[in-house]
mmCIF file of C-alpha atoms (C1' of nucleotides) in Angstrom:
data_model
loop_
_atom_site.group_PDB
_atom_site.id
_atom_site.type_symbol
_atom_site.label_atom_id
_atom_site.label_comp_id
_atom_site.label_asym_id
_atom_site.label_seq_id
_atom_site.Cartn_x
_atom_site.Cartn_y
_atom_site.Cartn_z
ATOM 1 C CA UNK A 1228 2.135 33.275 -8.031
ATOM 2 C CA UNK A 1229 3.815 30.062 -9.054
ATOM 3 C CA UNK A 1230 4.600 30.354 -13.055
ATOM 4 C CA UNK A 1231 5.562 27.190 -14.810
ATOM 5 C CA UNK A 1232 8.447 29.598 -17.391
ATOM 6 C CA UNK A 1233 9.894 30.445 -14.246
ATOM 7 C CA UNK A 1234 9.907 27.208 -12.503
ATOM 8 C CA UNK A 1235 11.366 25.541 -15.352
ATOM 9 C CA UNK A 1236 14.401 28.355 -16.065
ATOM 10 C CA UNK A 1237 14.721 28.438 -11.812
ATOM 11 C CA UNK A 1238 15.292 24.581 -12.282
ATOM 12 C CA UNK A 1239 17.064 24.935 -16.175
ATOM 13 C CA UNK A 1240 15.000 22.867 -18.102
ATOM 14 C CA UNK A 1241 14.437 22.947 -21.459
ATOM 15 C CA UNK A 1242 10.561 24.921 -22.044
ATOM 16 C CA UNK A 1243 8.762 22.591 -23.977
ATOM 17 C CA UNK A 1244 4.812 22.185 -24.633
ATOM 18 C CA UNK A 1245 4.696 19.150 -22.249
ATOM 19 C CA UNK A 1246 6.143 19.997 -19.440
ATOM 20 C CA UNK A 1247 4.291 23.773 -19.244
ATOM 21 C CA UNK A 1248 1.131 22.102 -19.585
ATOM 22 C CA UNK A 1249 2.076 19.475 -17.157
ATOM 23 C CA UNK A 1250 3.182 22.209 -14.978
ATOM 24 C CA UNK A 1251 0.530 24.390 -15.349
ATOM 25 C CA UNK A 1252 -2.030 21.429 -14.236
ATOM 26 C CA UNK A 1253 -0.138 20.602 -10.913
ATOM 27 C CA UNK A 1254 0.145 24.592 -9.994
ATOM 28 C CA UNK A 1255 -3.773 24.234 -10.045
ATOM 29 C CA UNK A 1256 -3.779 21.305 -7.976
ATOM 30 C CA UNK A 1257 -1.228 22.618 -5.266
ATOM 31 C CA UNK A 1258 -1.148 19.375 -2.809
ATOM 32 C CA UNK A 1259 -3.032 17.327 -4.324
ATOM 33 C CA UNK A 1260 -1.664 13.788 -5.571
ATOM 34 C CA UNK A 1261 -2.133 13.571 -9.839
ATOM 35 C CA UNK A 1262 -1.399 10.233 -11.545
ATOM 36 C CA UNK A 1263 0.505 10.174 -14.944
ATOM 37 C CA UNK A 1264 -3.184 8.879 -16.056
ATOM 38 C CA UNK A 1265 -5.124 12.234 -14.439
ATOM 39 C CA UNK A 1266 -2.083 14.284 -16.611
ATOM 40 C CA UNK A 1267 -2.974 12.474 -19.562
ATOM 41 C CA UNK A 1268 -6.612 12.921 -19.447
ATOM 42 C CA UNK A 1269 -6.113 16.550 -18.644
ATOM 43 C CA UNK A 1270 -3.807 17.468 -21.466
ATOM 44 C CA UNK A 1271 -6.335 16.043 -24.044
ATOM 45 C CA UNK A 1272 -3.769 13.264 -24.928
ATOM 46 C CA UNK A 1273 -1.995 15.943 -26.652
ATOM 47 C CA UNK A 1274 1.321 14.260 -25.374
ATOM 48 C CA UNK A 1275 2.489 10.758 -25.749
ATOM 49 C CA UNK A 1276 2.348 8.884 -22.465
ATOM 50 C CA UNK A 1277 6.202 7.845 -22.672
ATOM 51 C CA UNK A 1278 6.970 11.845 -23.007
ATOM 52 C CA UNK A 1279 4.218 11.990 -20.091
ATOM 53 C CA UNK A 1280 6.687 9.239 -17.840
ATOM 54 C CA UNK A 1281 9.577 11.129 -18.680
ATOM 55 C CA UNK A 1282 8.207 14.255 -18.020
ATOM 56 C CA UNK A 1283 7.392 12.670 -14.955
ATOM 57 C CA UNK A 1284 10.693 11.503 -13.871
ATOM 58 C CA UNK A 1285 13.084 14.560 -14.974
ATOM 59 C CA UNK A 1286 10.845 17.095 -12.859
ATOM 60 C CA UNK A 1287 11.325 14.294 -9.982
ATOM 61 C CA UNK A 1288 15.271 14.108 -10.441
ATOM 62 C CA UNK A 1289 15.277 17.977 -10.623
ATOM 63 C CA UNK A 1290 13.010 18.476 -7.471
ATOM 64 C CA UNK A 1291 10.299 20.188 -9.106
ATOM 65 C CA UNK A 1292 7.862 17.533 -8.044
ATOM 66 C CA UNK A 1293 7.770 14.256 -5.661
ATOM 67 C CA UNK A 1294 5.864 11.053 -5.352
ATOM 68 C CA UNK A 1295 3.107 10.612 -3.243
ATOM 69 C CA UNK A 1296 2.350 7.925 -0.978
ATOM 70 C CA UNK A 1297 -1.116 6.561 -1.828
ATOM 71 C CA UNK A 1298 -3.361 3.799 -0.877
ATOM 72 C CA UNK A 1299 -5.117 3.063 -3.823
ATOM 73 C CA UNK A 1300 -1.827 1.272 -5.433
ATOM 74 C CA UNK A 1301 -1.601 4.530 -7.527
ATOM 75 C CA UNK A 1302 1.659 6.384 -7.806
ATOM 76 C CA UNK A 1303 0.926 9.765 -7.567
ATOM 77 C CA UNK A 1304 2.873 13.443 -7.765
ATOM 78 C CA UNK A 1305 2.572 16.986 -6.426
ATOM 79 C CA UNK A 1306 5.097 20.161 -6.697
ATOM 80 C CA UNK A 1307 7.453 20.544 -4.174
ATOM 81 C CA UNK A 1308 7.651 24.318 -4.707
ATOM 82 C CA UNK A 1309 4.965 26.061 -2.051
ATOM 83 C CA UNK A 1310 3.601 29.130 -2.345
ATOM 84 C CA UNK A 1311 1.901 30.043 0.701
ATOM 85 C CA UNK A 1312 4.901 31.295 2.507
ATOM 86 C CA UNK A 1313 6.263 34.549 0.702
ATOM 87 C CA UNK A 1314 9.168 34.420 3.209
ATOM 88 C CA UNK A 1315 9.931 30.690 1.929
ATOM 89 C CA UNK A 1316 9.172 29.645 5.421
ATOM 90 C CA UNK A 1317 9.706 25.881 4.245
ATOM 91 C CA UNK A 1318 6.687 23.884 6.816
ATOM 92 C CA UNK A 1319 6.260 20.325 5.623
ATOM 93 C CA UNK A 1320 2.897 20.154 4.626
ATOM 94 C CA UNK A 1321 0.844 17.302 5.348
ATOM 95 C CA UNK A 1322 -1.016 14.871 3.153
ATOM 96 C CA UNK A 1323 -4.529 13.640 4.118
ATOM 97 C CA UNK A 1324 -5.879 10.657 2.280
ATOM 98 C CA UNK A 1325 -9.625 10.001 2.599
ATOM 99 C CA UNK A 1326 -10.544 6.352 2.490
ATOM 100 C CA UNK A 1327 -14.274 6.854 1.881
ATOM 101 C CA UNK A 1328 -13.796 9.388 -1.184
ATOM 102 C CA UNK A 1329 -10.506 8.010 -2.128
ATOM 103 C CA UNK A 1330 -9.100 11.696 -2.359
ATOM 104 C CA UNK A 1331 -5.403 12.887 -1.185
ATOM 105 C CA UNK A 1332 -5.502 16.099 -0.156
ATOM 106 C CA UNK A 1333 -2.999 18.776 1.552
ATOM 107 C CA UNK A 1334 -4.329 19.965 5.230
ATOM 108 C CA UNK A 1335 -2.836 23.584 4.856
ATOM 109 C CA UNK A 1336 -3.708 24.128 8.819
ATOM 110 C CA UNK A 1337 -1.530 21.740 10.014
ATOM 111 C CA UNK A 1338 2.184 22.149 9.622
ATOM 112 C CA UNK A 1339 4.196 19.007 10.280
ATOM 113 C CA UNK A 1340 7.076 20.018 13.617
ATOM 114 C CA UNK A 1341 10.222 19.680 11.942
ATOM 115 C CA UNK A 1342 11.495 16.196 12.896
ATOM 116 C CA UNK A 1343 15.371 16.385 14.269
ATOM 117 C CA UNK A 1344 17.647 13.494 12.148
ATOM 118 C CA UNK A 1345 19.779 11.378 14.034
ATOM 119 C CA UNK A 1346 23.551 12.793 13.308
ATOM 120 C CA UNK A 1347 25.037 12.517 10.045
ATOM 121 C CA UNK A 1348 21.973 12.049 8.426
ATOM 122 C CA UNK A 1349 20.875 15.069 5.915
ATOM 123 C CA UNK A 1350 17.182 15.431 4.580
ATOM 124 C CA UNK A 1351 16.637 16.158 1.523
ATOM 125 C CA UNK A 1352 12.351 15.992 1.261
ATOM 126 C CA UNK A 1353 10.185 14.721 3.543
ATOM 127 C CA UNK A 1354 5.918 13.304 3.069
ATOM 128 C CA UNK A 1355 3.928 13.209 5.683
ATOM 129 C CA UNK A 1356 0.576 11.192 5.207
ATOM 130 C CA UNK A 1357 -2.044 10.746 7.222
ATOM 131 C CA UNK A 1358 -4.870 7.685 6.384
ATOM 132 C CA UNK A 1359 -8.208 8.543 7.609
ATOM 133 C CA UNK A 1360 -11.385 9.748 6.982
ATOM 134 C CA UNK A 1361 -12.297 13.500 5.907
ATOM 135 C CA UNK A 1362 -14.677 16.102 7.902
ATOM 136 C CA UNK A 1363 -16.689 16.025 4.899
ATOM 137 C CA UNK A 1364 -17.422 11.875 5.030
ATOM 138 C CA UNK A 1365 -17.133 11.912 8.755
ATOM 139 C CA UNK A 1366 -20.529 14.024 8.462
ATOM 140 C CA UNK A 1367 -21.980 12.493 5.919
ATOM 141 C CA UNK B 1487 7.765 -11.589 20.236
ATOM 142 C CA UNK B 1488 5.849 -11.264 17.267
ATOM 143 C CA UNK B 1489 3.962 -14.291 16.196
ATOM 144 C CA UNK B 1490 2.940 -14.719 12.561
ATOM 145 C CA UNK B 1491 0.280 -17.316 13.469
ATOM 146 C CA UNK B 1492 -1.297 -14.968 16.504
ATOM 147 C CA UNK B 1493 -1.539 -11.762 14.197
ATOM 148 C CA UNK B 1494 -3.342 -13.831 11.848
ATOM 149 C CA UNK B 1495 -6.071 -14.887 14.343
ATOM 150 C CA UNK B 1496 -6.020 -11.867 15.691
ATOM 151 C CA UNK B 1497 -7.109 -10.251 12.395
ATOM 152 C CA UNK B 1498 -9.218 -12.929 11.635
ATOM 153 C CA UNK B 1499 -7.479 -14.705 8.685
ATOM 154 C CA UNK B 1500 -6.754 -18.308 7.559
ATOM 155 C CA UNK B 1501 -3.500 -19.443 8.560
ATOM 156 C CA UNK B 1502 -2.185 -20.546 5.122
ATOM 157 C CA UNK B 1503 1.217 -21.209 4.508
ATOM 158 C CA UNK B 1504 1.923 -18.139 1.829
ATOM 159 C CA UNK B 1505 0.513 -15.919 4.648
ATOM 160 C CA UNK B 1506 2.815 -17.227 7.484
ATOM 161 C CA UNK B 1507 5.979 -17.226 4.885
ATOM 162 C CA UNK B 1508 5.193 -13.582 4.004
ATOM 163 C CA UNK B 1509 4.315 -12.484 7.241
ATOM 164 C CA UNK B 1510 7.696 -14.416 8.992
ATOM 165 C CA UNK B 1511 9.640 -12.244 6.638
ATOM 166 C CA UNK B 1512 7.986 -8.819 7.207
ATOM 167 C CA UNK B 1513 8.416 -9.784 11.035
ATOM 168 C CA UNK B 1514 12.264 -10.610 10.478
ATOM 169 C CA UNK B 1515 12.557 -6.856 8.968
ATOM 170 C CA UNK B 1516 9.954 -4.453 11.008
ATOM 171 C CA UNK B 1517 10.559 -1.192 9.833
ATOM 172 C CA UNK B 1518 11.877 -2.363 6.500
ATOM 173 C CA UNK B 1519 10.130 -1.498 3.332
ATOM 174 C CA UNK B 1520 9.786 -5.405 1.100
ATOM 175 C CA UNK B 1521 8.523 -5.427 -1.985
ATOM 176 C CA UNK B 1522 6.391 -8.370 -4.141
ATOM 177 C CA UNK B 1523 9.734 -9.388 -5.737
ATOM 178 C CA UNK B 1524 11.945 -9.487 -2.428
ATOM 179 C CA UNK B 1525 8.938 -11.539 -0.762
ATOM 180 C CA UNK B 1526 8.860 -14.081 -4.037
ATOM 181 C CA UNK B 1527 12.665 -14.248 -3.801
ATOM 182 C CA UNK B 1528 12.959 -14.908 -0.243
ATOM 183 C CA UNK B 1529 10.423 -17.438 -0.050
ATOM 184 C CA UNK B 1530 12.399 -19.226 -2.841
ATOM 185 C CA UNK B 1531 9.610 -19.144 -5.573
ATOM 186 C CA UNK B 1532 7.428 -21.978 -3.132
ATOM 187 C CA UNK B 1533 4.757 -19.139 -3.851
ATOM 188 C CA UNK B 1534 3.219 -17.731 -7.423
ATOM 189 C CA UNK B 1535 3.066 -14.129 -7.684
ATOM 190 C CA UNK B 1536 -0.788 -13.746 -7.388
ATOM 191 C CA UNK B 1537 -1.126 -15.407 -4.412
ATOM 192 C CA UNK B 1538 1.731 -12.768 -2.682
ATOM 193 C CA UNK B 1539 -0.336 -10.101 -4.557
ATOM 194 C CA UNK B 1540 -3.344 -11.382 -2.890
ATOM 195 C CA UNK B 1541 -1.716 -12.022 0.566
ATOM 196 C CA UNK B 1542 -0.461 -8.092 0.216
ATOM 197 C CA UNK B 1543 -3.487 -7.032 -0.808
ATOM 198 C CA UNK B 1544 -5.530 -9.173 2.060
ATOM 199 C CA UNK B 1545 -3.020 -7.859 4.793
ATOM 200 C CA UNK B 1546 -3.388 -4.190 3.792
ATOM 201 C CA UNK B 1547 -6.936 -4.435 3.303
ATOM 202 C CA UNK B 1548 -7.063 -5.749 7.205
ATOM 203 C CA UNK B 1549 -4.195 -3.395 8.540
ATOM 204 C CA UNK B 1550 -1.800 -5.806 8.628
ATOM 205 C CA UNK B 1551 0.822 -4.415 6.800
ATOM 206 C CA UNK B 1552 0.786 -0.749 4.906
ATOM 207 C CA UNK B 1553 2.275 0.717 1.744
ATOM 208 C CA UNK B 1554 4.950 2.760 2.126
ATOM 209 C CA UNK B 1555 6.258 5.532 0.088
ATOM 210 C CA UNK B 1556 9.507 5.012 -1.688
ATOM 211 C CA UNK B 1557 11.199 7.017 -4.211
ATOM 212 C CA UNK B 1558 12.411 4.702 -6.318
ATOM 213 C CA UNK B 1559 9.325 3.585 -8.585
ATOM 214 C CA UNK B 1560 9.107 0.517 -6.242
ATOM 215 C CA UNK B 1561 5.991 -0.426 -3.985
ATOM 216 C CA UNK B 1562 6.560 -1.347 -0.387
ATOM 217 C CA UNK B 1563 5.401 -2.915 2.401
ATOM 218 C CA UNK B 1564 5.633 -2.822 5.843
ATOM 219 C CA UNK B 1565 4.264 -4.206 9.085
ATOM 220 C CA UNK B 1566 1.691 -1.876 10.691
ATOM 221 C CA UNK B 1567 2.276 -4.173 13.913
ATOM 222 C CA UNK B 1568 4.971 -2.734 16.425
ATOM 223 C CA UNK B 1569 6.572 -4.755 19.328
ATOM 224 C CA UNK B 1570 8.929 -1.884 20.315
ATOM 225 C CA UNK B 1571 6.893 -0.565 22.954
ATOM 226 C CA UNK B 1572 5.700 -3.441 25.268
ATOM 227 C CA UNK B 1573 2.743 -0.817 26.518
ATOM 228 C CA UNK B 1574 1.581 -0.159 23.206
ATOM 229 C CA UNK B 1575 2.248 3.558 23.173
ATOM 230 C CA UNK B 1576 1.972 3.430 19.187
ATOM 231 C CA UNK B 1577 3.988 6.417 18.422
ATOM 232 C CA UNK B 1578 4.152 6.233 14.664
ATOM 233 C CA UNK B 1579 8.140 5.535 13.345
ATOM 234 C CA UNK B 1580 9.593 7.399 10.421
ATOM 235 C CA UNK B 1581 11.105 5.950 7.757
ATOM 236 C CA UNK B 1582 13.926 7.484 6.273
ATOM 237 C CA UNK B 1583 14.568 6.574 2.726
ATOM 238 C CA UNK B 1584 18.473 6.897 1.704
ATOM 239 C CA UNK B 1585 18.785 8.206 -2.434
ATOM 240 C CA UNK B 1586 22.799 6.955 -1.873
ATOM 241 C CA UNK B 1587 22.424 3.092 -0.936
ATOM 242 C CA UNK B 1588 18.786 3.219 -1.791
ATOM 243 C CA UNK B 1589 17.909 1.549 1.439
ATOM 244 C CA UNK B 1590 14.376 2.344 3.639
ATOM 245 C CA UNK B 1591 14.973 2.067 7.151
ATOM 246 C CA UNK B 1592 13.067 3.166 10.085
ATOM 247 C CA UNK B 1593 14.334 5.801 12.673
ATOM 248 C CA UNK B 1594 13.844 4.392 15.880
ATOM 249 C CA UNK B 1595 15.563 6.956 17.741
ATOM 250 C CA UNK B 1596 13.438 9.572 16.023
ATOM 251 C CA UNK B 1597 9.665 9.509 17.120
ATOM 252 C CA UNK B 1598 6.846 11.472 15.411
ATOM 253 C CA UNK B 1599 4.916 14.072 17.585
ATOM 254 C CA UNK B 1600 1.249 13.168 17.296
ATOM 255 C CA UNK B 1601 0.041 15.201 14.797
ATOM 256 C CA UNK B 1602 -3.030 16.985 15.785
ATOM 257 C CA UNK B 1603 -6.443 16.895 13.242
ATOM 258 C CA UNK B 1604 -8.241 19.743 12.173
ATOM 259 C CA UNK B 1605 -12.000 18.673 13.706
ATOM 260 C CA UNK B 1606 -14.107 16.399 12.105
ATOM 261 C CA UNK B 1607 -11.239 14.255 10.588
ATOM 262 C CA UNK B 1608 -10.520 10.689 11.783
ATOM 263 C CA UNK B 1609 -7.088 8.491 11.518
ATOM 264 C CA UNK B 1610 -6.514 5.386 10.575
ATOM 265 C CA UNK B 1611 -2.895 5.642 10.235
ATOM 266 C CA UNK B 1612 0.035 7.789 9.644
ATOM 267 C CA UNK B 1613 3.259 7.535 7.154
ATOM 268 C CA UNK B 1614 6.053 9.947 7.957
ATOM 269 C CA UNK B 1615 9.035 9.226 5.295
ATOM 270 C CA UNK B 1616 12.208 11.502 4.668
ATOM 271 C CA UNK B 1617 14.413 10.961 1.644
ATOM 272 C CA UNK B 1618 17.784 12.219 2.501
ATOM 273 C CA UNK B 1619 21.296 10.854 2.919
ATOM 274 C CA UNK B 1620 22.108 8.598 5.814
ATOM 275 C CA UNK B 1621 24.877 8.293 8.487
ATOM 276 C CA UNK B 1622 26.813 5.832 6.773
ATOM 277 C CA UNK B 1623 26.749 7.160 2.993
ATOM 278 C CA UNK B 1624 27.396 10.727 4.399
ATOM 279 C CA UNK B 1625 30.489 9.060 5.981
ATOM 280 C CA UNK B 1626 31.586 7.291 3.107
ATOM 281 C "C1'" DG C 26 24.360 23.616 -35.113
ATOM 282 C "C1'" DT C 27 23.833 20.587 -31.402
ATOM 283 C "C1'" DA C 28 22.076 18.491 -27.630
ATOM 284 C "C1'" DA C 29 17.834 17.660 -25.762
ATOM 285 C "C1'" DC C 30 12.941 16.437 -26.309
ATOM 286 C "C1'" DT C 31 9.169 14.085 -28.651
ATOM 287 C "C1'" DG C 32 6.222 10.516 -30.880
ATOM 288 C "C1'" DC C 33 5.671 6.027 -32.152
ATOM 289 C "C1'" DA C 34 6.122 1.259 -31.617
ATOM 290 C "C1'" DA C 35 7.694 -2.340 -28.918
ATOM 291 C "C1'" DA C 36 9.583 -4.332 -24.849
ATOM 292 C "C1'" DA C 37 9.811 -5.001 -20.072
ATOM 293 C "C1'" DT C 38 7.424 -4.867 -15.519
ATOM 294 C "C1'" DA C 39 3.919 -4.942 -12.474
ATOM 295 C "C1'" DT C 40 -0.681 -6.200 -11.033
ATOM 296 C "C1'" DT C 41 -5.176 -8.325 -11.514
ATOM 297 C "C1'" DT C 42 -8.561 -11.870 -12.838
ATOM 298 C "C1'" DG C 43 -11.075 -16.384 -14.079
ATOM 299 C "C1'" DC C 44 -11.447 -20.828 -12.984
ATOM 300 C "C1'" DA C 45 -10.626 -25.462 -11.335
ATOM 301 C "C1'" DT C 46 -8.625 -27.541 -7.327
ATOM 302 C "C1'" DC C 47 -7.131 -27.802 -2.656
ATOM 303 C "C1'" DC C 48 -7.113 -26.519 2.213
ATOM 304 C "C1'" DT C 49 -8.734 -24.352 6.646
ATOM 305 C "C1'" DT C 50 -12.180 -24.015 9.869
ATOM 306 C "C1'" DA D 325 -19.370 -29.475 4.156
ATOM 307 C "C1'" DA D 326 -18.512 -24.851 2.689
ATOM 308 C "C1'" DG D 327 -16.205 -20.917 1.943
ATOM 309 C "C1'" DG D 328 -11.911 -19.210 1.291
ATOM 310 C "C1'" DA D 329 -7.120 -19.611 -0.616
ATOM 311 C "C1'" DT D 330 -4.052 -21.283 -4.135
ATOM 312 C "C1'" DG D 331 -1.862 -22.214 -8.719
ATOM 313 C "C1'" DC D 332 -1.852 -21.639 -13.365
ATOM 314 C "C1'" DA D 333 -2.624 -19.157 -17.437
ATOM 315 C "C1'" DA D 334 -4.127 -15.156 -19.476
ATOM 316 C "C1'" DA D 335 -5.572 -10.443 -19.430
ATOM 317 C "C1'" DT D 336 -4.587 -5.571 -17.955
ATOM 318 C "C1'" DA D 337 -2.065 -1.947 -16.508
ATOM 319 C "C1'" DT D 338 2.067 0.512 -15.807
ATOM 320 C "C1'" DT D 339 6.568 2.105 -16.981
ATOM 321 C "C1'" DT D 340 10.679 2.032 -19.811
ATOM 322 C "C1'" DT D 341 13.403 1.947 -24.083
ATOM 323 C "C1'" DG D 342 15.208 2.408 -29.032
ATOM 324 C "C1'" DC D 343 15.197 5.170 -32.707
ATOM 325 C "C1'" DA D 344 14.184 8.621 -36.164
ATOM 326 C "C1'" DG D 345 12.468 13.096 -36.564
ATOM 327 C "C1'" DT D 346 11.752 17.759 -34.385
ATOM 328 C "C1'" DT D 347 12.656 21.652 -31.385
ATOM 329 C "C1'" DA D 348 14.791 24.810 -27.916
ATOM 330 C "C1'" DC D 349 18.726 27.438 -26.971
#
DNA sequence: GTAACTGCAAAATATTTGCATCCTT
DNA sequence: AAGGATGCAAATATTTTGCAGTTAC
């Protein structure tokens, strides 16, 4: 079970009100894209949107979370950390992002193959997103 | 060859001189993520920023050109148009983004393995990115 | 105690929109 | 001719920054 004290003594940051509620709302939105708008909303504007930002941007410097390629000219983030795999298996999980309900969501069947660099290049992260439409609009 | 005034018949759009100026450029750097500012630079201001907004926005709408995921707070574009395979095999390219020069380039060496849908989901199109440290920095 | 984090206000950027005019088909 | 595209100006939206006060370690 992911647990945002952990996470942010794992990664050594500073516990602060922010950033475990911030935390807390993307470990119940595993692989799903949140804007800093959706955070916002969701914290009852108990935080300042610049604290939001930063927030934001230290948990991306640190690795906790990363950017999410989006269509609808949001910018959106998810955790890196993954729990399904107790064994830390690392798969690349892959992004699906509905064009008919506009959602972004993670398709935990699928594993992405891991792609072989070119030499001398090193990976740090890697997204994977497919554009499409869901099973759910697809029937519908 | 890529031909900015037979991709925009093909897809149906005016041939306007903002469109052929922004889509000359995208051809001259396939692969390459440009942003709204490195289109209004390099087309020496001739254009005003709404109207390359509204170009972008036209393009992706029609498939021209997609978004593609960067890290660094920036917005992207890139062609969605390949000419590297003369039978049109469309494998989807990945895009490595480099956090030491900060550059997005495409791997053409590398090519994606088609990724296979869980059933009842359709694609449109695919963006494969890894952030990571190329050849060249990792030399330096 | 000290460095780091926050809130607030303001600045800097980025993106969209309304409308009159011009251009492509 | 007619609808679509552009330029300009203004409105929104997004993200960052400075600084004084507060908090975590």
């Amino acid at each position: 079970m992911l647990n945002p004290n952990k996470i942010l003594s794992d990664y050594q940051l500073r516990k602060t009100n922010c950033r475990v509620a911030v935390l807390n709302i993307f470990i119940q939105n595993q692989h799903i894209g949140l804007s800093e708008t959706y955070l916002e909303h969701h914290t009852d504007g108990a935080f300042d949107r610049a604290t939001i930002y930063r927030t934001l941007n230290t948990f991306q410097e640190k690795g906790v979370i990363h950017r999410i390629l989006d269509e609808d000219n949001v910018v959106k983030y998810a955790l890196c950390i993954d729990t399904c795999s107790p064994d830390h298996h690392h798969h690349e999980h892959i992004h699906f992002k509905c064009t008919t309900c506009n959602t972004t969501t993670c398709l935990d069947e699928v594993s992405a193959v891991e792609i072989q660099l070119p030499g001398g290049y090193t990976k740090k992260e890697a997204n994977y997103l497919i554009v499409g439409v869901c099973n759910k609009c697809n029937a519908a």
